[in-house]
Amino acid sequence: MDKRTFSFESLDAYRVARRLVCEVYELQKRFPVEERYALCDQIRRAVISVTSNIAEGSGRKSYKEKIHFIEISFGSLTETFSQLINAQDLGYLSENDVENIRPLFNHVAALLSNLKKRYERESSKP
């Protein structure tokens, strides 16, 4: 069987964001049943959007488009964290839960920032 990989699979930002998806899904197991199709759904869509936009951007030809999708990914990352804070405010997560996952969010944010800078450098080359 042919085992070709896509370019996004080798990106650190993508690999770490995949781990973030799993961690966020684990946290959601603590939410009450009535939130499964409300806040949980919003959080799932936002966190999945992080990896999806990294992947989609990597497949684009122009650096302008690649950068655009990294920016969308970053927005989804911050949206996800904001929703976890909302879950904390609603009593579904503890402050400790949110603070324990914060370093992973910060790591993904730094990797996205570095990837964006790399694309910006590449785009300015003659």
PDB file of N, CA, C and O in Angstrom, residues 34-107:
ATOM      1  N   GLU A  34     -26.604  18.091  29.219  1.00  0.00           N
ATOM      2  CA  GLU A  34     -27.350  19.145  28.519  1.00  0.00           C
ATOM      3  C   GLU A  34     -26.453  20.081  27.704  1.00  0.00           C
ATOM      4  O   GLU A  34     -26.937  20.822  26.869  1.00  0.00           O
ATOM      5  N   GLU A  35     -25.169  20.025  27.939  1.00  0.00           N
ATOM      6  CA  GLU A  35     -24.236  20.862  27.167  1.00  0.00           C
ATOM      7  C   GLU A  35     -23.616  20.127  25.983  1.00  0.00           C
ATOM      8  O   GLU A  35     -22.863  20.716  25.218  1.00  0.00           O
ATOM      9  N   ARG A  36     -23.920  18.851  25.811  1.00  0.00           N
ATOM     10  CA  ARG A  36     -23.296  18.068  24.735  1.00  0.00           C
ATOM     11  C   ARG A  36     -23.545  18.672  23.355  1.00  0.00           C
ATOM     12  O   ARG A  36     -22.722  18.548  22.470  1.00  0.00           O
ATOM     13  N   TYR A  37     -24.694  19.296  23.156  1.00  0.00           N
ATOM     14  CA  TYR A  37     -25.019  19.827  21.833  1.00  0.00           C
ATOM     15  C   TYR A  37     -25.056  21.349  21.820  1.00  0.00           C
ATOM     16  O   TYR A  37     -25.525  21.937  20.861  1.00  0.00           O
ATOM     17  N   ALA A  38     -24.529  21.960  22.834  1.00  0.00           N
ATOM     18  CA  ALA A  38     -24.480  23.423  22.879  1.00  0.00           C
ATOM     19  C   ALA A  38     -23.019  23.854  22.971  1.00  0.00           C
ATOM     20  O   ALA A  38     -22.320  23.913  21.965  1.00  0.00           O
ATOM     21  N   LEU A  39     -22.558  24.124  24.168  1.00  0.00           N
ATOM     22  CA  LEU A  39     -21.184  24.582  24.352  1.00  0.00           C
ATOM     23  C   LEU A  39     -20.173  23.543  23.882  1.00  0.00           C
ATOM     24  O   LEU A  39     -19.175  23.887  23.237  1.00  0.00           O
ATOM     25  N   CYS A  40     -20.413  22.280  24.152  1.00  0.00           N
ATOM     26  CA  CYS A  40     -19.487  21.220  23.702  1.00  0.00           C
ATOM     27  C   CYS A  40     -19.340  21.230  22.187  1.00  0.00           C
ATOM     28  O   CYS A  40     -18.229  21.115  21.663  1.00  0.00           O
ATOM     29  N   ASP A  41     -20.439  21.370  21.501  1.00  0.00           N
ATOM     30  CA  ASP A  41     -20.396  21.379  20.043  1.00  0.00           C
ATOM     31  C   ASP A  41     -19.589  22.570  19.528  1.00  0.00           C
ATOM     32  O   ASP A  41     -18.774  22.427  18.613  1.00  0.00           O
ATOM     33  N   GLN A  42     -19.788  23.723  20.132  1.00  0.00           N
ATOM     34  CA  GLN A  42     -19.042  24.917  19.729  1.00  0.00           C
ATOM     35  C   GLN A  42     -17.541  24.736  19.978  1.00  0.00           C
ATOM     36  O   GLN A  42     -16.714  25.082  19.141  1.00  0.00           O
ATOM     37  N   ILE A  43     -17.200  24.171  21.118  1.00  0.00           N
ATOM     38  CA  ILE A  43     -15.789  23.930  21.446  1.00  0.00           C
ATOM     39  C   ILE A  43     -15.181  22.920  20.480  1.00  0.00           C
ATOM     40  O   ILE A  43     -14.065  23.120  19.987  1.00  0.00           O
ATOM     41  N   ARG A  44     -15.903  21.855  20.196  1.00  0.00           N
ATOM     42  CA  ARG A  44     -15.385  20.839  19.262  1.00  0.00           C
ATOM     43  C   ARG A  44     -15.134  21.431  17.883  1.00  0.00           C
ATOM     44  O   ARG A  44     -14.088  21.200  17.277  1.00  0.00           O
ATOM     45  N   ARG A  45     -16.080  22.214  17.387  1.00  0.00           N
ATOM     46  CA  ARG A  45     -15.901  22.812  16.063  1.00  0.00           C
ATOM     47  C   ARG A  45     -14.715  23.759  16.045  1.00  0.00           C
ATOM     48  O   ARG A  45     -13.936  23.782  15.085  1.00  0.00           O
ATOM     49  N   ALA A  46     -14.535  24.525  17.112  1.00  0.00           N
ATOM     50  CA  ALA A  46     -13.425  25.484  17.163  1.00  0.00           C
ATOM     51  C   ALA A  46     -12.079  24.775  17.237  1.00  0.00           C
ATOM     52  O   ALA A  46     -11.144  25.124  16.508  1.00  0.00           O
ATOM     53  N   VAL A  47     -11.957  23.766  18.088  1.00  0.00           N
ATOM     54  CA  VAL A  47     -10.658  23.102  18.243  1.00  0.00           C
ATOM     55  C   VAL A  47     -10.303  22.285  17.004  1.00  0.00           C
ATOM     56  O   VAL A  47      -9.139  22.237  16.595  1.00  0.00           O
ATOM     57  N   ILE A  48     -11.284  21.670  16.372  1.00  0.00           N
ATOM     58  CA  ILE A  48     -11.037  20.936  15.133  1.00  0.00           C
ATOM     59  C   ILE A  48     -10.627  21.898  14.023  1.00  0.00           C
ATOM     60  O   ILE A  48      -9.813  21.571  13.155  1.00  0.00           O
ATOM     61  N   SER A  49     -11.149  23.100  14.069  1.00  0.00           N
ATOM     62  CA  SER A  49     -10.804  24.116  13.072  1.00  0.00           C
ATOM     63  C   SER A  49      -9.321  24.478  13.119  1.00  0.00           C
ATOM     64  O   SER A  49      -8.738  24.867  12.103  1.00  0.00           O
ATOM     65  N   VAL A  50      -8.697  24.340  14.274  1.00  0.00           N
ATOM     66  CA  VAL A  50      -7.263  24.647  14.392  1.00  0.00           C
ATOM     67  C   VAL A  50      -6.474  23.733  13.454  1.00  0.00           C
ATOM     68  O   VAL A  50      -5.715  24.204  12.600  1.00  0.00           O
ATOM     69  N   THR A  51      -6.664  22.429  13.588  1.00  0.00           N
ATOM     70  CA  THR A  51      -5.925  21.493  12.736  1.00  0.00           C
ATOM     71  C   THR A  51      -6.396  21.568  11.286  1.00  0.00           C
ATOM     72  O   THR A  51      -5.586  21.480  10.357  1.00  0.00           O
ATOM     73  N   SER A  52      -7.682  21.737  11.082  1.00  0.00           N
ATOM     74  CA  SER A  52      -8.217  21.777   9.719  1.00  0.00           C
ATOM     75  C   SER A  52      -7.637  22.933   8.915  1.00  0.00           C
ATOM     76  O   SER A  52      -7.301  22.772   7.734  1.00  0.00           O
ATOM     77  N   ASN A  53      -7.510  24.085   9.538  1.00  0.00           N
ATOM     78  CA  ASN A  53      -6.993  25.244   8.817  1.00  0.00           C
ATOM     79  C   ASN A  53      -5.485  25.183   8.602  1.00  0.00           C
ATOM     80  O   ASN A  53      -4.982  25.688   7.598  1.00  0.00           O
ATOM     81  N   ILE A  54      -4.769  24.540   9.512  1.00  0.00           N
ATOM     82  CA  ILE A  54      -3.340  24.302   9.262  1.00  0.00           C
ATOM     83  C   ILE A  54      -3.207  23.430   8.022  1.00  0.00           C
ATOM     84  O   ILE A  54      -2.412  23.719   7.115  1.00  0.00           O
ATOM     85  N   ALA A  55      -3.993  22.369   7.974  1.00  0.00           N
ATOM     86  CA  ALA A  55      -3.937  21.448   6.840  1.00  0.00           C
ATOM     87  C   ALA A  55      -4.361  22.135   5.545  1.00  0.00           C
ATOM     88  O   ALA A  55      -3.677  22.021   4.515  1.00  0.00           O
ATOM     89  N   GLU A  56      -5.458  22.862   5.584  1.00  0.00           N
ATOM     90  CA  GLU A  56      -5.939  23.511   4.374  1.00  0.00           C
ATOM     91  C   GLU A  56      -4.945  24.545   3.864  1.00  0.00           C
ATOM     92  O   GLU A  56      -4.660  24.623   2.669  1.00  0.00           O
ATOM     93  N   GLY A  57      -4.398  25.322   4.762  1.00  0.00           N
ATOM     94  CA  GLY A  57      -3.428  26.335   4.360  1.00  0.00           C
ATOM     95  C   GLY A  57      -2.182  25.741   3.745  1.00  0.00           C
ATOM     96  O   GLY A  57      -1.618  26.289   2.792  1.00  0.00           O
ATOM     97  N   SER A  58      -1.746  24.615   4.275  1.00  0.00           N
ATOM     98  CA  SER A  58      -0.525  23.995   3.746  1.00  0.00           C
ATOM     99  C   SER A  58      -0.706  23.544   2.308  1.00  0.00           C
ATOM    100  O   SER A  58       0.259  23.428   1.565  1.00  0.00           O
ATOM    101  N   GLY A  59      -1.943  23.300   1.918  1.00  0.00           N
ATOM    102  CA  GLY A  59      -2.219  22.858   0.562  1.00  0.00           C
ATOM    103  C   GLY A  59      -2.383  23.985  -0.441  1.00  0.00           C
ATOM    104  O   GLY A  59      -2.557  23.740  -1.630  1.00  0.00           O
ATOM    105  N   ARG A  60      -2.335  25.204   0.029  1.00  0.00           N
ATOM    106  CA  ARG A  60      -2.494  26.351  -0.865  1.00  0.00           C
ATOM    107  C   ARG A  60      -1.168  26.695  -1.522  1.00  0.00           C
ATOM    108  O   ARG A  60      -0.102  26.498  -0.941  1.00  0.00           O
ATOM    109  N   LYS A  61      -1.254  27.244  -2.705  1.00  0.00           N
ATOM    110  CA  LYS A  61      -0.040  27.554  -3.464  1.00  0.00           C
ATOM    111  C   LYS A  61       0.610  28.865  -3.024  1.00  0.00           C
ATOM    112  O   LYS A  61       1.813  28.938  -2.903  1.00  0.00           O
ATOM    113  N   SER A  62      -0.183  29.875  -2.779  1.00  0.00           N
ATOM    114  CA  SER A  62       0.405  31.181  -2.456  1.00  0.00           C
ATOM    115  C   SER A  62       0.647  31.311  -0.954  1.00  0.00           C
ATOM    116  O   SER A  62      -0.105  30.779  -0.136  1.00  0.00           O
ATOM    117  N   TYR A  63       1.706  32.030  -0.632  1.00  0.00           N
ATOM    118  CA  TYR A  63       2.011  32.263   0.780  1.00  0.00           C
ATOM    119  C   TYR A  63       0.951  33.148   1.419  1.00  0.00           C
ATOM    120  O   TYR A  63       0.659  33.012   2.609  1.00  0.00           O
ATOM    121  N   LYS A  64       0.361  34.033   0.645  1.00  0.00           N
ATOM    122  CA  LYS A  64      -0.716  34.877   1.176  1.00  0.00           C
ATOM    123  C   LYS A  64      -1.864  34.009   1.690  1.00  0.00           C
ATOM    124  O   LYS A  64      -2.400  34.241   2.774  1.00  0.00           O
ATOM    125  N   GLU A  65      -2.221  32.990   0.915  1.00  0.00           N
ATOM    126  CA  GLU A  65      -3.286  32.084   1.339  1.00  0.00           C
ATOM    127  C   GLU A  65      -2.850  31.244   2.532  1.00  0.00           C
ATOM    128  O   GLU A  65      -3.631  31.021   3.468  1.00  0.00           O
ATOM    129  N   LYS A  66      -1.620  30.745   2.508  1.00  0.00           N
ATOM    130  CA  LYS A  66      -1.108  29.960   3.635  1.00  0.00           C
ATOM    131  C   LYS A  66      -1.195  30.770   4.926  1.00  0.00           C
ATOM    132  O   LYS A  66      -1.646  30.269   5.961  1.00  0.00           O
ATOM    133  N   ILE A  67      -0.765  32.025   4.864  1.00  0.00           N
ATOM    134  CA  ILE A  67      -0.805  32.914   6.025  1.00  0.00           C
ATOM    135  C   ILE A  67      -2.246  33.127   6.489  1.00  0.00           C
ATOM    136  O   ILE A  67      -2.539  33.086   7.688  1.00  0.00           O
ATOM    137  N   HIS A  68      -3.140  33.326   5.536  1.00  0.00           N
ATOM    138  CA  HIS A  68      -4.551  33.536   5.867  1.00  0.00           C
ATOM    139  C   HIS A  68      -5.112  32.361   6.676  1.00  0.00           C
ATOM    140  O   HIS A  68      -5.792  32.557   7.699  1.00  0.00           O
ATOM    141  N   PHE A  69      -4.805  31.144   6.261  1.00  0.00           N
ATOM    142  CA  PHE A  69      -5.330  29.979   6.976  1.00  0.00           C
ATOM    143  C   PHE A  69      -4.671  29.794   8.348  1.00  0.00           C
ATOM    144  O   PHE A  69      -5.325  29.324   9.280  1.00  0.00           O
ATOM    145  N   ILE A  70      -3.414  30.186   8.472  1.00  0.00           N
ATOM    146  CA  ILE A  70      -2.771  30.147   9.790  1.00  0.00           C
ATOM    147  C   ILE A  70      -3.453  31.148  10.718  1.00  0.00           C
ATOM    148  O   ILE A  70      -3.673  30.878  11.908  1.00  0.00           O
ATOM    149  N   GLU A  71      -3.803  32.314  10.180  1.00  0.00           N
ATOM    150  CA  GLU A  71      -4.515  33.314  10.993  1.00  0.00           C
ATOM    151  C   GLU A  71      -5.889  32.802  11.431  1.00  0.00           C
ATOM    152  O   GLU A  71      -6.308  33.022  12.571  1.00  0.00           O
ATOM    153  N   ILE A  72      -6.579  32.110  10.547  1.00  0.00           N
ATOM    154  CA  ILE A  72      -7.872  31.512  10.920  1.00  0.00           C
ATOM    155  C   ILE A  72      -7.660  30.469  12.013  1.00  0.00           C
ATOM    156  O   ILE A  72      -8.418  30.408  12.987  1.00  0.00           O
ATOM    157  N   SER A  73      -6.635  29.658  11.849  1.00  0.00           N
ATOM    158  CA  SER A  73      -6.318  28.641  12.842  1.00  0.00           C
ATOM    159  C   SER A  73      -6.060  29.276  14.212  1.00  0.00           C
ATOM    160  O   SER A  73      -6.551  28.790  15.235  1.00  0.00           O
ATOM    161  N   PHE A  74      -5.310  30.369  14.217  1.00  0.00           N
ATOM    162  CA  PHE A  74      -5.022  31.065  15.474  1.00  0.00           C
ATOM    163  C   PHE A  74      -6.312  31.604  16.101  1.00  0.00           C
ATOM    164  O   PHE A  74      -6.516  31.511  17.311  1.00  0.00           O
ATOM    165  N   GLY A  75      -7.196  32.134  15.265  1.00  0.00           N
ATOM    166  CA  GLY A  75      -8.487  32.610  15.775  1.00  0.00           C
ATOM    167  C   GLY A  75      -9.294  31.491  16.397  1.00  0.00           C
ATOM    168  O   GLY A  75      -9.926  31.664  17.446  1.00  0.00           O
ATOM    169  N   SER A  76      -9.275  30.330  15.770  1.00  0.00           N
ATOM    170  CA  SER A  76      -9.988  29.175  16.324  1.00  0.00           C
ATOM    171  C   SER A  76      -9.368  28.716  17.636  1.00  0.00           C
ATOM    172  O   SER A  76     -10.075  28.283  18.553  1.00  0.00           O
ATOM    173  N   LEU A  77      -8.053  28.828  17.723  1.00  0.00           N
ATOM    174  CA  LEU A  77      -7.352  28.465  18.956  1.00  0.00           C
ATOM    175  C   LEU A  77      -7.808  29.360  20.111  1.00  0.00           C
ATOM    176  O   LEU A  77      -8.153  28.875  21.188  1.00  0.00           O
ATOM    177  N   THR A  78      -7.827  30.659  19.866  1.00  0.00           N
ATOM    178  CA  THR A  78      -8.233  31.578  20.933  1.00  0.00           C
ATOM    179  C   THR A  78      -9.726  31.447  21.243  1.00  0.00           C
ATOM    180  O   THR A  78     -10.137  31.582  22.399  1.00  0.00           O
ATOM    181  N   GLU A  79     -10.528  31.158  20.227  1.00  0.00           N
ATOM    182  CA  GLU A  79     -11.955  30.915  20.462  1.00  0.00           C
ATOM    183  C   GLU A  79     -12.144  29.707  21.383  1.00  0.00           C
ATOM    184  O   GLU A  79     -12.936  29.748  22.328  1.00  0.00           O
ATOM    185  N   THR A  80     -11.399  28.650  21.122  1.00  0.00           N
ATOM    186  CA  THR A  80     -11.499  27.444  21.946  1.00  0.00           C
ATOM    187  C   THR A  80     -11.143  27.748  23.396  1.00  0.00           C
ATOM    188  O   THR A  80     -11.868  27.349  24.314  1.00  0.00           O
ATOM    189  N   PHE A  81     -10.047  28.472  23.581  1.00  0.00           N
ATOM    190  CA  PHE A  81      -9.644  28.778  24.958  1.00  0.00           C
ATOM    191  C   PHE A  81     -10.697  29.638  25.650  1.00  0.00           C
ATOM    192  O   PHE A  81     -11.027  29.419  26.817  1.00  0.00           O
ATOM    193  N   SER A  82     -11.250  30.597  24.920  1.00  0.00           N
ATOM    194  CA  SER A  82     -12.305  31.445  25.479  1.00  0.00           C
ATOM    195  C   SER A  82     -13.510  30.606  25.912  1.00  0.00           C
ATOM    196  O   SER A  82     -14.104  30.846  26.977  1.00  0.00           O
ATOM    197  N   GLN A  83     -13.863  29.613  25.099  1.00  0.00           N
ATOM    198  CA  GLN A  83     -14.996  28.756  25.449  1.00  0.00           C
ATOM    199  C   GLN A  83     -14.700  27.892  26.680  1.00  0.00           C
ATOM    200  O   GLN A  83     -15.599  27.624  27.476  1.00  0.00           O
ATOM    201  N   LEU A  84     -13.441  27.493  26.846  1.00  0.00           N
ATOM    202  CA  LEU A  84     -13.084  26.752  28.062  1.00  0.00           C
ATOM    203  C   LEU A  84     -13.201  27.641  29.292  1.00  0.00           C
ATOM    204  O   LEU A  84     -13.613  27.175  30.361  1.00  0.00           O
ATOM    205  N   ILE A  85     -12.855  28.906  29.143  1.00  0.00           N
ATOM    206  CA  ILE A  85     -13.042  29.859  30.251  1.00  0.00           C
ATOM    207  C   ILE A  85     -14.533  30.002  30.560  1.00  0.00           C
ATOM    208  O   ILE A  85     -14.934  30.039  31.732  1.00  0.00           O
ATOM    209  N   ASN A  86     -15.360  30.059  29.509  1.00  0.00           N
ATOM    210  CA  ASN A  86     -16.807  30.103  29.726  1.00  0.00           C
ATOM    211  C   ASN A  86     -17.273  28.862  30.485  1.00  0.00           C
ATOM    212  O   ASN A  86     -18.103  28.963  31.398  1.00  0.00           O
ATOM    213  N   ALA A  87     -16.737  27.721  30.120  1.00  0.00           N
ATOM    214  CA  ALA A  87     -17.098  26.473  30.809  1.00  0.00           C
ATOM    215  C   ALA A  87     -16.673  26.525  32.273  1.00  0.00           C
ATOM    216  O   ALA A  87     -17.385  26.025  33.150  1.00  0.00           O
ATOM    217  N   GLN A  88     -15.539  27.142  32.535  1.00  0.00           N
ATOM    218  CA  GLN A  88     -15.093  27.319  33.921  1.00  0.00           C
ATOM    219  C   GLN A  88     -16.071  28.226  34.665  1.00  0.00           C
ATOM    220  O   GLN A  88     -16.494  27.912  35.787  1.00  0.00           O
ATOM    221  N   ASP A  89     -16.443  29.328  34.022  1.00  0.00           N
ATOM    222  CA  ASP A  89     -17.390  30.259  34.650  1.00  0.00           C
ATOM    223  C   ASP A  89     -18.725  29.593  34.954  1.00  0.00           C
ATOM    224  O   ASP A  89     -19.396  29.938  35.936  1.00  0.00           O
ATOM    225  N   LEU A  90     -19.110  28.632  34.131  1.00  0.00           N
ATOM    226  CA  LEU A  90     -20.375  27.922  34.330  1.00  0.00           C
ATOM    227  C   LEU A  90     -20.254  26.750  35.305  1.00  0.00           C
ATOM    228  O   LEU A  90     -21.237  26.077  35.607  1.00  0.00           O
ATOM    229  N   GLY A  91     -19.036  26.491  35.775  1.00  0.00           N
ATOM    230  CA  GLY A  91     -18.825  25.438  36.755  1.00  0.00           C
ATOM    231  C   GLY A  91     -18.598  24.059  36.158  1.00  0.00           C
ATOM    232  O   GLY A  91     -18.574  23.068  36.885  1.00  0.00           O
ATOM    233  N   TYR A  92     -18.403  23.970  34.845  1.00  0.00           N
ATOM    234  CA  TYR A  92     -18.180  22.675  34.204  1.00  0.00           C
ATOM    235  C   TYR A  92     -16.722  22.242  34.299  1.00  0.00           C
ATOM    236  O   TYR A  92     -16.422  21.057  34.264  1.00  0.00           O
ATOM    237  N   LEU A  93     -15.825  23.212  34.375  1.00  0.00           N
ATOM    238  CA  LEU A  93     -14.396  22.962  34.532  1.00  0.00           C
ATOM    239  C   LEU A  93     -13.888  23.765  35.717  1.00  0.00           C
ATOM    240  O   LEU A  93     -14.435  24.827  36.025  1.00  0.00           O
ATOM    241  N   SER A  94     -12.845  23.270  36.331  1.00  0.00           N
ATOM    242  CA  SER A  94     -12.234  24.026  37.423  1.00  0.00           C
ATOM    243  C   SER A  94     -11.194  24.988  36.860  1.00  0.00           C
ATOM    244  O   SER A  94     -10.739  24.841  35.712  1.00  0.00           O
ATOM    245  N   GLU A  95     -10.801  25.934  37.673  1.00  0.00           N
ATOM    246  CA  GLU A  95      -9.718  26.842  37.269  1.00  0.00           C
ATOM    247  C   GLU A  95      -8.454  26.041  36.998  1.00  0.00           C
ATOM    248  O   GLU A  95      -7.707  26.320  36.050  1.00  0.00           O
ATOM    249  N   ASN A  96      -8.229  25.013  37.798  1.00  0.00           N
ATOM    250  CA  ASN A  96      -7.072  24.142  37.622  1.00  0.00           C
ATOM    251  C   ASN A  96      -7.103  23.429  36.265  1.00  0.00           C
ATOM    252  O   ASN A  96      -6.068  23.295  35.600  1.00  0.00           O
ATOM    253  N   ASP A  97      -8.292  22.974  35.833  1.00  0.00           N
ATOM    254  CA  ASP A  97      -8.430  22.338  34.518  1.00  0.00           C
ATOM    255  C   ASP A  97      -7.958  23.273  33.411  1.00  0.00           C
ATOM    256  O   ASP A  97      -7.202  22.887  32.528  1.00  0.00           O
ATOM    257  N   VAL A  98      -8.421  24.505  33.481  1.00  0.00           N
ATOM    258  CA  VAL A  98      -8.100  25.494  32.446  1.00  0.00           C
ATOM    259  C   VAL A  98      -6.619  25.859  32.504  1.00  0.00           C
ATOM    260  O   VAL A  98      -5.947  25.932  31.473  1.00  0.00           O
ATOM    261  N   GLU A  99      -6.101  26.051  33.704  1.00  0.00           N
ATOM    262  CA  GLU A  99      -4.686  26.426  33.824  1.00  0.00           C
ATOM    263  C   GLU A  99      -3.754  25.279  33.438  1.00  0.00           C
ATOM    264  O   GLU A  99      -2.661  25.519  32.937  1.00  0.00           O
ATOM    265  N   ASN A 100      -4.194  24.050  33.638  1.00  0.00           N
ATOM    266  CA  ASN A 100      -3.365  22.900  33.247  1.00  0.00           C
ATOM    267  C   ASN A 100      -3.242  22.745  31.733  1.00  0.00           C
ATOM    268  O   ASN A 100      -2.230  22.258  31.243  1.00  0.00           O
ATOM    269  N   ILE A 101      -4.273  23.173  31.003  1.00  0.00           N
ATOM    270  CA  ILE A 101      -4.218  23.037  29.545  1.00  0.00           C
ATOM    271  C   ILE A 101      -3.658  24.300  28.877  1.00  0.00           C
ATOM    272  O   ILE A 101      -3.272  24.284  27.710  1.00  0.00           O
ATOM    273  N   ARG A 102      -3.595  25.402  29.618  1.00  0.00           N
ATOM    274  CA  ARG A 102      -3.088  26.663  29.062  1.00  0.00           C
ATOM    275  C   ARG A 102      -1.717  26.522  28.398  1.00  0.00           C
ATOM    276  O   ARG A 102      -1.515  27.043  27.292  1.00  0.00           O
ATOM    277  N   PRO A 103      -0.733  25.817  28.999  1.00  0.00           N
ATOM    278  CA  PRO A 103       0.573  25.697  28.336  1.00  0.00           C
ATOM    279  C   PRO A 103       0.504  25.052  26.958  1.00  0.00           C
ATOM    280  O   PRO A 103       1.256  25.435  26.058  1.00  0.00           O
ATOM    281  N   LEU A 104      -0.403  24.112  26.779  1.00  0.00           N
ATOM    282  CA  LEU A 104      -0.549  23.484  25.472  1.00  0.00           C
ATOM    283  C   LEU A 104      -1.110  24.487  24.463  1.00  0.00           C
ATOM    284  O   LEU A 104      -0.662  24.543  23.315  1.00  0.00           O
ATOM    285  N   PHE A 105      -2.062  25.291  24.881  1.00  0.00           N
ATOM    286  CA  PHE A 105      -2.580  26.366  24.022  1.00  0.00           C
ATOM    287  C   PHE A 105      -1.463  27.347  23.672  1.00  0.00           C
ATOM    288  O   PHE A 105      -1.325  27.752  22.512  1.00  0.00           O
ATOM    289  N   ASN A 106      -0.673  27.721  24.673  1.00  0.00           N
ATOM    290  CA  ASN A 106       0.438  28.649  24.423  1.00  0.00           C
ATOM    291  C   ASN A 106       1.454  28.058  23.457  1.00  0.00           C
ATOM    292  O   ASN A 106       2.000  28.767  22.606  1.00  0.00           O
ATOM    293  N   HIS A 107       1.706  26.759  23.585  1.00  0.00           N
ATOM    294  CA  HIS A 107       2.645  26.089  22.691  1.00  0.00           C
ATOM    295  C   HIS A 107       2.134  26.111  21.255  1.00  0.00           C
ATOM    296  O   HIS A 107       2.879  26.438  20.317  1.00  0.00           O
TER     297      HIS A 107
END
